[in-house]
Short mmCIF file of C-alpha atoms in Angstrom, two decimals:
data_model
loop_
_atom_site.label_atom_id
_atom_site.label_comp_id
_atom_site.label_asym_id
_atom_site.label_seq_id
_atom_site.Cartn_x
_atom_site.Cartn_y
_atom_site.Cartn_z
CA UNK A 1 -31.88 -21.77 -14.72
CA UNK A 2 -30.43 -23.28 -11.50
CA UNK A 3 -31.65 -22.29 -8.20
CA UNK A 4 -29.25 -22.58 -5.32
CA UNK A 5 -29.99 -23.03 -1.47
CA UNK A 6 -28.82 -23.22 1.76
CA UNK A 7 -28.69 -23.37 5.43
CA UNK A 8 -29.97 -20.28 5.51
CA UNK A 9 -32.64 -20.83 3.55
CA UNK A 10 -33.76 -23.81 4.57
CA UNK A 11 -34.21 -22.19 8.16
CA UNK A 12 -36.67 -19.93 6.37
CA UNK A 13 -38.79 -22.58 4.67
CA UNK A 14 -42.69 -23.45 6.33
CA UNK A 15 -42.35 -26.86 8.04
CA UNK A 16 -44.55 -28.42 5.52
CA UNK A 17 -42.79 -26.73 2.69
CA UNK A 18 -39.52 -27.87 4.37
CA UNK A 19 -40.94 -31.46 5.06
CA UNK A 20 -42.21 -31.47 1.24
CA UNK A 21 -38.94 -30.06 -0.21
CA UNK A 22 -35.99 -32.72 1.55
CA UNK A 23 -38.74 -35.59 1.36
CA UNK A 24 -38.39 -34.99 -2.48
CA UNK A 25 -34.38 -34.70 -2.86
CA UNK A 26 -33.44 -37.72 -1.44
CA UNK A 27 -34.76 -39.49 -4.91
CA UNK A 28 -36.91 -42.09 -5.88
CA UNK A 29 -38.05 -44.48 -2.97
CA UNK A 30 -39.11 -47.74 -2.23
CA UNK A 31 -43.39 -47.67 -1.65
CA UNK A 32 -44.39 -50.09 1.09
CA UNK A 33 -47.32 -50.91 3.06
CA UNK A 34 -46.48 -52.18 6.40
CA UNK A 35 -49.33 -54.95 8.01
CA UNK A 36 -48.92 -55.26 11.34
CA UNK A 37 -50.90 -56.95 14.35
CA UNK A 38 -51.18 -56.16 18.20
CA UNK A 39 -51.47 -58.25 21.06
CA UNK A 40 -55.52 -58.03 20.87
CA UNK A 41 -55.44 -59.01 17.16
CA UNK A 42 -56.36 -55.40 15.82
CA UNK A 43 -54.09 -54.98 12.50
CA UNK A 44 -53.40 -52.33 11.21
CA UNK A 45 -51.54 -51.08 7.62
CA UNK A 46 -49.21 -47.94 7.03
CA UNK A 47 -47.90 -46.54 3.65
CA UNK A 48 -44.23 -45.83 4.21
CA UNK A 49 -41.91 -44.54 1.86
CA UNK A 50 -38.57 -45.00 4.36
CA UNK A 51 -37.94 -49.08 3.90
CA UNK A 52 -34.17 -49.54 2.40
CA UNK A 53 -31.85 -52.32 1.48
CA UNK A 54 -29.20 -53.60 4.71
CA UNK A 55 -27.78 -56.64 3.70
CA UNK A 56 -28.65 -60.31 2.06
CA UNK A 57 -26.43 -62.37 4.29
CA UNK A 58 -28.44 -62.30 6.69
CA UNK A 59 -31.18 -61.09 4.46
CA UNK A 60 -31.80 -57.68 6.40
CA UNK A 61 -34.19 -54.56 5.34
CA UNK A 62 -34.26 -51.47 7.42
CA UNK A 63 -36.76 -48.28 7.49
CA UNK A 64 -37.42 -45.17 9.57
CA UNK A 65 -40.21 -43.75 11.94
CA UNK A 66 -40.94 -40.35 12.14
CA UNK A 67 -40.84 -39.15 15.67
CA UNK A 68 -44.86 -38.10 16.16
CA UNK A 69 -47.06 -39.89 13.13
CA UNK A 70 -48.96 -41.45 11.54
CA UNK A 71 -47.25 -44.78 11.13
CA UNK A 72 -46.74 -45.05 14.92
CA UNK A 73 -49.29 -47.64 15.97
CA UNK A 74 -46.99 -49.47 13.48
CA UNK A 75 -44.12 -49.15 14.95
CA UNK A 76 -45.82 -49.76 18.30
CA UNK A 77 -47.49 -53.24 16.96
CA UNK A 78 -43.99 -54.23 16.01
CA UNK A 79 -42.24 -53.85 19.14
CA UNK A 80 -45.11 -55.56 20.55
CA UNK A 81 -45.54 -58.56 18.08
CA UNK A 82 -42.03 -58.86 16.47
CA UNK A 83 -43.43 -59.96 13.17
CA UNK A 84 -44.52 -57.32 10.11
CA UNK A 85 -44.76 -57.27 6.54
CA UNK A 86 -43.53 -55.50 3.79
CA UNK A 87 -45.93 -54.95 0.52
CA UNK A 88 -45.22 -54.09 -2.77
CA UNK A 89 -47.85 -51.41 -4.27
CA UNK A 90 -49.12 -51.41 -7.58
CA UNK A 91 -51.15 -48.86 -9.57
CA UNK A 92 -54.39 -51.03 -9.42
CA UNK A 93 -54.34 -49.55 -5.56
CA UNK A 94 -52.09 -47.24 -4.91
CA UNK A 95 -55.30 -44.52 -3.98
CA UNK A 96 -56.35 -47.06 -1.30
CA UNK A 97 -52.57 -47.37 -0.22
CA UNK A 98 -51.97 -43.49 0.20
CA UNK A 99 -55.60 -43.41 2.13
CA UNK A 100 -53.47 -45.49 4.74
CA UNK A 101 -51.53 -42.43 5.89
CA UNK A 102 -54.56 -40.23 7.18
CA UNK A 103 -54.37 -40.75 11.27
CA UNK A 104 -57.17 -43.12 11.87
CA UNK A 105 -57.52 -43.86 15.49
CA UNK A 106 -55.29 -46.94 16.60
CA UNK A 107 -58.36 -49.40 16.82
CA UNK A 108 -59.05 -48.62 13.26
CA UNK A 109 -57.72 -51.07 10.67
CA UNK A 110 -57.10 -49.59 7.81
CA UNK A 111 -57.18 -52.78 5.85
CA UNK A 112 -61.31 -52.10 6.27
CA UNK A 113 -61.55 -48.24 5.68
CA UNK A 114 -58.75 -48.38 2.68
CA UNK A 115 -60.28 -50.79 0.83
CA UNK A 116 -57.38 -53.60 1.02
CA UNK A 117 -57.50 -57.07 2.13
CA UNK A 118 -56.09 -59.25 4.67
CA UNK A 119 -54.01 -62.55 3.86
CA UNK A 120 -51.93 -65.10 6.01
CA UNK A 121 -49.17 -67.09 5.44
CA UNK A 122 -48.95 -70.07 7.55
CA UNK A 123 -46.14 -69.13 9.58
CA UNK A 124 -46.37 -65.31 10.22
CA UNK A 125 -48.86 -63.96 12.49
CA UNK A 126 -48.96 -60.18 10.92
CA UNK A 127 -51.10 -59.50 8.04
CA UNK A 128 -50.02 -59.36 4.47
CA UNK A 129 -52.10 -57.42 1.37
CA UNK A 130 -54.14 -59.71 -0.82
CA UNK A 131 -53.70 -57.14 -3.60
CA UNK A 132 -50.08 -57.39 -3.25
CA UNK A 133 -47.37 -58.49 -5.54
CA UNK A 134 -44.14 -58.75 -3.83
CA UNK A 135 -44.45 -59.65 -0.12
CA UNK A 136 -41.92 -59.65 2.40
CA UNK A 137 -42.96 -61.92 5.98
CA UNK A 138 -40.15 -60.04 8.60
CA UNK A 139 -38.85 -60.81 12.31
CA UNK A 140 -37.60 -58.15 13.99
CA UNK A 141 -33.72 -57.86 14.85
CA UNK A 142 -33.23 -54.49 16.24
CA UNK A 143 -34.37 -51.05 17.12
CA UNK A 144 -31.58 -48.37 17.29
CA UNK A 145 -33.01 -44.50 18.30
CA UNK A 146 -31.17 -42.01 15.97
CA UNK A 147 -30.51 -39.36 19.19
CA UNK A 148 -29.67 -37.40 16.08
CA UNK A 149 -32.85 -36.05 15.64
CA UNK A 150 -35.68 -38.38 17.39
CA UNK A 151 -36.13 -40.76 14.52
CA UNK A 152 -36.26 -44.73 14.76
CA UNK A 153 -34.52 -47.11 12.90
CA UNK A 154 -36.06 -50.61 12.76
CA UNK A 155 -34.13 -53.01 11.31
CA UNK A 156 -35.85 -56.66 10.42
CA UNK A 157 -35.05 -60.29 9.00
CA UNK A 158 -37.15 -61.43 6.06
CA UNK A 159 -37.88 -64.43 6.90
CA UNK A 160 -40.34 -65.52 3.86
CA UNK A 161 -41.41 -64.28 0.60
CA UNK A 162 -43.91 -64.63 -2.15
CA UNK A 163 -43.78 -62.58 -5.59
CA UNK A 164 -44.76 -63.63 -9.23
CA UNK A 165 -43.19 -66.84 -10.02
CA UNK A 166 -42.40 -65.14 -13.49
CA UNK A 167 -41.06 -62.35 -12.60
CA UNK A 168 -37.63 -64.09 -10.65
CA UNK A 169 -34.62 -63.67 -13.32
CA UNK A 170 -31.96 -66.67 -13.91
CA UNK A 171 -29.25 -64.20 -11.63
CA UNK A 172 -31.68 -64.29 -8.29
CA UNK A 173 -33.01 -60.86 -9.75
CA UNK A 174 -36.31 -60.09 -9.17
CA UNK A 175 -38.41 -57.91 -12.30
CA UNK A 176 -39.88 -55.21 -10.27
CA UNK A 177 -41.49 -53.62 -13.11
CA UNK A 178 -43.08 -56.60 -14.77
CA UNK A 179 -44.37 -57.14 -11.13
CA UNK A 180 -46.41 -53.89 -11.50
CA UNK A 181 -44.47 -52.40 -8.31
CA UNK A 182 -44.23 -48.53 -8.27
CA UNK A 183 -42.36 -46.14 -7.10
CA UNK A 184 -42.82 -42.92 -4.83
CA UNK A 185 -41.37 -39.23 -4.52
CA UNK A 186 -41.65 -36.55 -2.25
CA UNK A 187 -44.83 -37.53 0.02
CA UNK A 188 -47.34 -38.10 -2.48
CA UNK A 189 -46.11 -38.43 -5.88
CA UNK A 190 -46.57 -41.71 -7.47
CA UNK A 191 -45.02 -43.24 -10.56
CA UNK A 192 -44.71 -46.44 -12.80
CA UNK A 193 -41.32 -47.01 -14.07
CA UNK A 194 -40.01 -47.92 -17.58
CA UNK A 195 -37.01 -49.75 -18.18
CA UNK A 196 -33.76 -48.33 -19.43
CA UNK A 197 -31.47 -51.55 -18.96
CA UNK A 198 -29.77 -53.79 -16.49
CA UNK A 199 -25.87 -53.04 -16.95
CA UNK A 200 -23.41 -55.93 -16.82
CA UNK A 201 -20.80 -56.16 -13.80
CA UNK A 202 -18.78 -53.08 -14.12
CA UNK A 203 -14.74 -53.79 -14.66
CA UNK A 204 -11.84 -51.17 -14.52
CA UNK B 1 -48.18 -68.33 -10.56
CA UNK B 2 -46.66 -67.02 -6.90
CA UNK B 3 -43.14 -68.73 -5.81
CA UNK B 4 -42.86 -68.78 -1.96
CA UNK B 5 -39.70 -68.44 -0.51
CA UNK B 6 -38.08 -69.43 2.96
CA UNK B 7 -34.68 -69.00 5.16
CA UNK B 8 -34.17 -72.52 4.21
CA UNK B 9 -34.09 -71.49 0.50
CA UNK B 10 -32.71 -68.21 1.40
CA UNK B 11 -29.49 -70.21 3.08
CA UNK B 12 -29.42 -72.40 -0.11
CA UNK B 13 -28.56 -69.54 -2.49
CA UNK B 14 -25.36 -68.78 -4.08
CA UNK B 15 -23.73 -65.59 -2.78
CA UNK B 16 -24.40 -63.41 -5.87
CA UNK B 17 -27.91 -65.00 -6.47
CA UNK B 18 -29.21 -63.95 -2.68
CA UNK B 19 -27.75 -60.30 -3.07
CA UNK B 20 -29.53 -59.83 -6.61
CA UNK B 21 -32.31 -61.27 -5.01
CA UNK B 22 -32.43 -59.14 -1.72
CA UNK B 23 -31.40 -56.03 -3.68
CA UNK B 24 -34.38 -55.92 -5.58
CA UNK B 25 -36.81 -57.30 -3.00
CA UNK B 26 -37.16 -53.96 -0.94
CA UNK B 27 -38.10 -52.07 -4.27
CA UNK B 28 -37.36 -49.10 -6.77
CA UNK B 29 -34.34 -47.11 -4.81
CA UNK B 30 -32.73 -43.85 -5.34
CA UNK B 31 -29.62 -44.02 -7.60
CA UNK B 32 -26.80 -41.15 -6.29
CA UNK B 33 -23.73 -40.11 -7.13
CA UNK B 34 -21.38 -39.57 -4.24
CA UNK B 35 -18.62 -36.82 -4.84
CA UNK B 36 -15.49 -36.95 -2.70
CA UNK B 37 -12.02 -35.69 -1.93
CA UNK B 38 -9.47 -36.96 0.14
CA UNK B 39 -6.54 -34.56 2.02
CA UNK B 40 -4.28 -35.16 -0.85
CA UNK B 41 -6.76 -34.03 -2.88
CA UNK B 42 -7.54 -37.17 -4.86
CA UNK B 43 -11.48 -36.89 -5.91
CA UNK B 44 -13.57 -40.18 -5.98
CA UNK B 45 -17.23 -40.47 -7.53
CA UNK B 46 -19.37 -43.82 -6.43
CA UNK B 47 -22.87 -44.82 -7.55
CA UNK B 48 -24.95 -45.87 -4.80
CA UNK B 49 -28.56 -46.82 -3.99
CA UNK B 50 -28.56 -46.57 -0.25
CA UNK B 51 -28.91 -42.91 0.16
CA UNK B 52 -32.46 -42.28 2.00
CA UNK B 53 -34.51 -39.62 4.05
CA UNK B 54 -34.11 -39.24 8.20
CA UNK B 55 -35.63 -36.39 8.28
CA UNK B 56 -36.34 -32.20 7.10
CA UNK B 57 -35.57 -30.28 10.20
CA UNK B 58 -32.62 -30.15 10.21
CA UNK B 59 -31.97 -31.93 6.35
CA UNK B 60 -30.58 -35.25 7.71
CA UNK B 61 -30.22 -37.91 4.78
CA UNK B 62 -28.35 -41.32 5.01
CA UNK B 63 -26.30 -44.02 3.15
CA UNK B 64 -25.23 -47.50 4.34
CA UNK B 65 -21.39 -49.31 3.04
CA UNK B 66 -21.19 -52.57 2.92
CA UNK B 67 -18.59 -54.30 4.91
CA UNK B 68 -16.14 -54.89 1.40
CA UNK B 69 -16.53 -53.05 -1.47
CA UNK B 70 -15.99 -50.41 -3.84
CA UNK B 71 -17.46 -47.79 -2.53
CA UNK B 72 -15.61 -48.07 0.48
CA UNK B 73 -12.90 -45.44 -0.80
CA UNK B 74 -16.24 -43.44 -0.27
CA UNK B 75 -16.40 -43.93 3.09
CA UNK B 76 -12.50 -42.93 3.41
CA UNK B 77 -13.02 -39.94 2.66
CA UNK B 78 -16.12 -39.00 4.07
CA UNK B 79 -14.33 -39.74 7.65
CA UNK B 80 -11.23 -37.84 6.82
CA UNK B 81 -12.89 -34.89 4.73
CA UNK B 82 -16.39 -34.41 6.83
CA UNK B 83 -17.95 -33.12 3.60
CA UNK B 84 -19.27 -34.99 0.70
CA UNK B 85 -22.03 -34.40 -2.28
CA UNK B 86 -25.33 -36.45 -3.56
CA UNK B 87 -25.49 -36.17 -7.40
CA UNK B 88 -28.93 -37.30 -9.17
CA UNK B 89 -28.56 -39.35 -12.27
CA UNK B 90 -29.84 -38.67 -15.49
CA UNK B 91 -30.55 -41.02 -18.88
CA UNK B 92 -28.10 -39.27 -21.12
CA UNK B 93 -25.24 -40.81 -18.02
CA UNK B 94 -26.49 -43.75 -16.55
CA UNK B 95 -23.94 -45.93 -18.25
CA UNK B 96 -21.28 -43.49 -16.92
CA UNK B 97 -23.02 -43.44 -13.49
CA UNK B 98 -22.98 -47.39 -13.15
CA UNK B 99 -19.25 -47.61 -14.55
CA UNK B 100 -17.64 -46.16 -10.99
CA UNK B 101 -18.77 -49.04 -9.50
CA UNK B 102 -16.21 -50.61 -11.16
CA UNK B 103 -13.08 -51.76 -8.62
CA UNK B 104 -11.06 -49.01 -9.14
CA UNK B 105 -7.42 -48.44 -7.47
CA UNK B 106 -7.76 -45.85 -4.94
CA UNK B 107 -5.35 -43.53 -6.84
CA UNK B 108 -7.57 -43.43 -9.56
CA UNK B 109 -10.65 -40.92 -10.00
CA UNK B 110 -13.58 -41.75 -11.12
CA UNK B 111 -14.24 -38.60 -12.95
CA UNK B 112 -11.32 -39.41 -15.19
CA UNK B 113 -11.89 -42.92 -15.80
CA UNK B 114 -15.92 -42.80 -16.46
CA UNK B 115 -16.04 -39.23 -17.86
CA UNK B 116 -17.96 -37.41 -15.91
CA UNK B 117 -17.24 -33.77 -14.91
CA UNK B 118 -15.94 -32.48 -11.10
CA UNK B 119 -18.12 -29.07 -10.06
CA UNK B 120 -16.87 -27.10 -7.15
CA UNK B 121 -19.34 -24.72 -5.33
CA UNK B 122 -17.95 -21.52 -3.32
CA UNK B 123 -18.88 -23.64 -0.02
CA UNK B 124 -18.01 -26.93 -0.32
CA UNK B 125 -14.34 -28.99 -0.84
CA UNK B 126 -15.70 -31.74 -2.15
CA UNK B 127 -16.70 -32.15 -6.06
CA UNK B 128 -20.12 -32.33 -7.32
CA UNK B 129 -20.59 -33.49 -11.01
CA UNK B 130 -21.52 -31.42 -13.54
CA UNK B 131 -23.52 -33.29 -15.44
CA UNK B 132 -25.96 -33.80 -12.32
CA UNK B 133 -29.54 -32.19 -12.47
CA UNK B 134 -30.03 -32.30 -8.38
CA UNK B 135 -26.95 -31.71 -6.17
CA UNK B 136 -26.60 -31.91 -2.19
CA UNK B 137 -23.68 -30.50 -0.42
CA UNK B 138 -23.15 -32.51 2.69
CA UNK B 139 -21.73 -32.37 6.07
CA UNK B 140 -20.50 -35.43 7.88
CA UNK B 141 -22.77 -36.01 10.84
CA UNK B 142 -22.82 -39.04 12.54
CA UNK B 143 -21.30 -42.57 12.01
CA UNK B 144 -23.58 -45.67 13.08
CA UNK B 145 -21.20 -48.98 12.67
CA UNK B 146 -24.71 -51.55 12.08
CA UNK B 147 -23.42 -54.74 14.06
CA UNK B 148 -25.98 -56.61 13.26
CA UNK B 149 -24.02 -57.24 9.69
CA UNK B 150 -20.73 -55.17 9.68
CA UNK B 151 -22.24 -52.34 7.32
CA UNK B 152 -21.53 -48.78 8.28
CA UNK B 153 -24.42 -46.18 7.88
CA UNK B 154 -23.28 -42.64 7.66
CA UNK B 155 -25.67 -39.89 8.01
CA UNK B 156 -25.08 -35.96 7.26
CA UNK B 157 -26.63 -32.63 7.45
CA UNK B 158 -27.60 -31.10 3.63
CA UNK B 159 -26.10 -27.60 3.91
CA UNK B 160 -26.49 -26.25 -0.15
CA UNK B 161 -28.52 -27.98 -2.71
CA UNK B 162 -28.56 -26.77 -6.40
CA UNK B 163 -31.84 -27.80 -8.69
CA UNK B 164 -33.41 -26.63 -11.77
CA UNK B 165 -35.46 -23.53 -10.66
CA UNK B 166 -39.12 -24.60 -13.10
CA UNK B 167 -38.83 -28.19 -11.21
CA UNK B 168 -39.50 -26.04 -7.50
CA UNK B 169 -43.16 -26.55 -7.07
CA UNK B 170 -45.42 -23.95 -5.32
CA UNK B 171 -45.65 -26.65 -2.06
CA UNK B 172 -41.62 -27.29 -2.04
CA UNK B 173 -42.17 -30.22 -4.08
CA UNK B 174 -39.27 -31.00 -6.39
CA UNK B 175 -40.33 -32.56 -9.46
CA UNK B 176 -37.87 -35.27 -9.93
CA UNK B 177 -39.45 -36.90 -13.15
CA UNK B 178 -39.50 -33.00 -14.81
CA UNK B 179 -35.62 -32.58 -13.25
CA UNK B 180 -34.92 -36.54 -15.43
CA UNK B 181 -33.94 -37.95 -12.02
CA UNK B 182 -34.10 -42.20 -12.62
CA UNK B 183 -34.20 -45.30 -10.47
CA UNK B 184 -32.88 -48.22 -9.85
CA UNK B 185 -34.04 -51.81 -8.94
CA UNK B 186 -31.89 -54.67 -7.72
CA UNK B 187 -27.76 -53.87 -8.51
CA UNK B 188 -27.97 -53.06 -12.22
CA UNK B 189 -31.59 -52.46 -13.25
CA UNK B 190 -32.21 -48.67 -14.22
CA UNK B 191 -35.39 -47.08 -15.28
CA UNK B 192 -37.29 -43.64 -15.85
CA UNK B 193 -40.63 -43.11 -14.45
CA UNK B 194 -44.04 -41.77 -15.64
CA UNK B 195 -46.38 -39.85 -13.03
CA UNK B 196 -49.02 -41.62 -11.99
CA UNK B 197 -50.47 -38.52 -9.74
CA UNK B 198 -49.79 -36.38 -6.84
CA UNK B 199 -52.10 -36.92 -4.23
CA UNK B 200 -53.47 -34.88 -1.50
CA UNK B 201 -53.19 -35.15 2.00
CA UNK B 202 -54.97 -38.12 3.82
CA UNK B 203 -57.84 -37.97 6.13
CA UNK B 204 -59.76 -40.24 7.86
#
């Protein structure tokens, strides 16, 4: 049976049924956590679910804030620091990486209440996850406010990367799922991924 | 083993090796059909994995176009229609899914060509597919031409959505992995997922 809906309807939903329900139909999604750093060196470490693909020429990656949550000290340490990471999550700590989302006060790190650790490159000040796979070190490029309806767009450049030396294909592409990274739907629904096939160039 | 990366060795890559590479880098994406018409009533179907959540209230959801490509008869008619629909992908038509992003001429229809099946709801002009588990009706909302690169990000209001009723979960979940919603990594790589968990709500 196929259930139909619409404006109407969604008018009618509970905001957290609502929020639940359009976070969900959107798809799959990328699962990041986001290391940041302020000005007086607190970090601080965000799940986010929002981080999408903008170009490779300049390599660019994009993602969204929520007007009023959680994740703001993130966005806040960005503006201030203009460096941030992107982490891959895998199902060894994906608990502690969900824990990240509760609103701890902002001189809280959650890389000591979640359980997660701390590591440094040697050229970007903001904090990437030990326990990570794939990491992405990112300079910021550009906010744009979506007047639409109060969201933020940040986009970034990645400006460095580590991932599992193994896991890079001959064709530049990189084995997600051999990496262990997972994926995310809705706001809390976690999954590991198993491989259908990668699809040669498609011709008319 | 961990390779580490650069934007010296990020400059160094071939063309199709860096957008492999930065395809897959920002994770497991959602993989969408887009359904369109034009005024002459030509129909179009892309596959796309740029389609991602601004926000529940009201239903805003966004794609990005790159500056060349296939898709971009997509855009076309998204600007001269003002309606469009999201189609999940299944297994059982992946391989049909990933065919219409094949360079087709413009007079051609995907539908035709990669044999899938055009929907129409009471509400909405353009086509959905048929063979799609989750399907969003859109309206055109707002245009954002991305400078930064020269991609185009396109955002619009869900106004219908049509979903198997038993994957509607009591919280206004949808459960995509019941529904047979899949992913995609990098351009080519599809997968199906197994539930880790649901989670509850964080607190400190």
């Amino acid at each position: 049976m196929i259930t139909s809906l619409n404006t109407a309807d969604f008018a009618n939903m509970d905001q957290r049924y609502r929020a639940a329900f359009f976070n969900s139909l959107g798809g799959f999604k990328s699962l990041t956590l986001v290391g940041t750093i302020n000005s007086e060196g607190n970090t601080n470490l965000s799940v986010v679910s929002s981080v999408f693909h903008i170009g490779a020429n300049p390599p660019l990656i994009g993602m969204i804030f929520r007007p009023e949550s959680a994740e703001r000290h993130t966005l806040d340490n960005i503006m201030d620091a203009g460096f941030y990471t992107f982490n891959h999550v895998k199902k060894e700590f994906y608990q502690q990486a969900h824990q990240t989302s509760a609103r701890y006060d902002k001189s809280v790190s959650e890389f000591d209440t979640c359980g997660l650790q701390p590591w440094y490159s040697e050229n970007m000040k903001a904090p990437y996850v030990l326990e990570s796979n794939i990491r992405l070190g990112i300079k910021f490029a550009q906010r744009i406010d979506l007047t639409i309806n109060g969201t933020v767009m940040v986009l970034g450049e990645i400006i460095e990367t580590f991932f599992p030396t193994d896991c890079l294909e001959i064709d530049g592409f990189v084995n997600l799922e051999k990496a262990g990274t997972i994926t995310v739907s809705g706001l809390d629904s976690y999954h590991t991924t198993q491989l259908l096939a990668r699809l040669p160039y498609a011709k008319p």
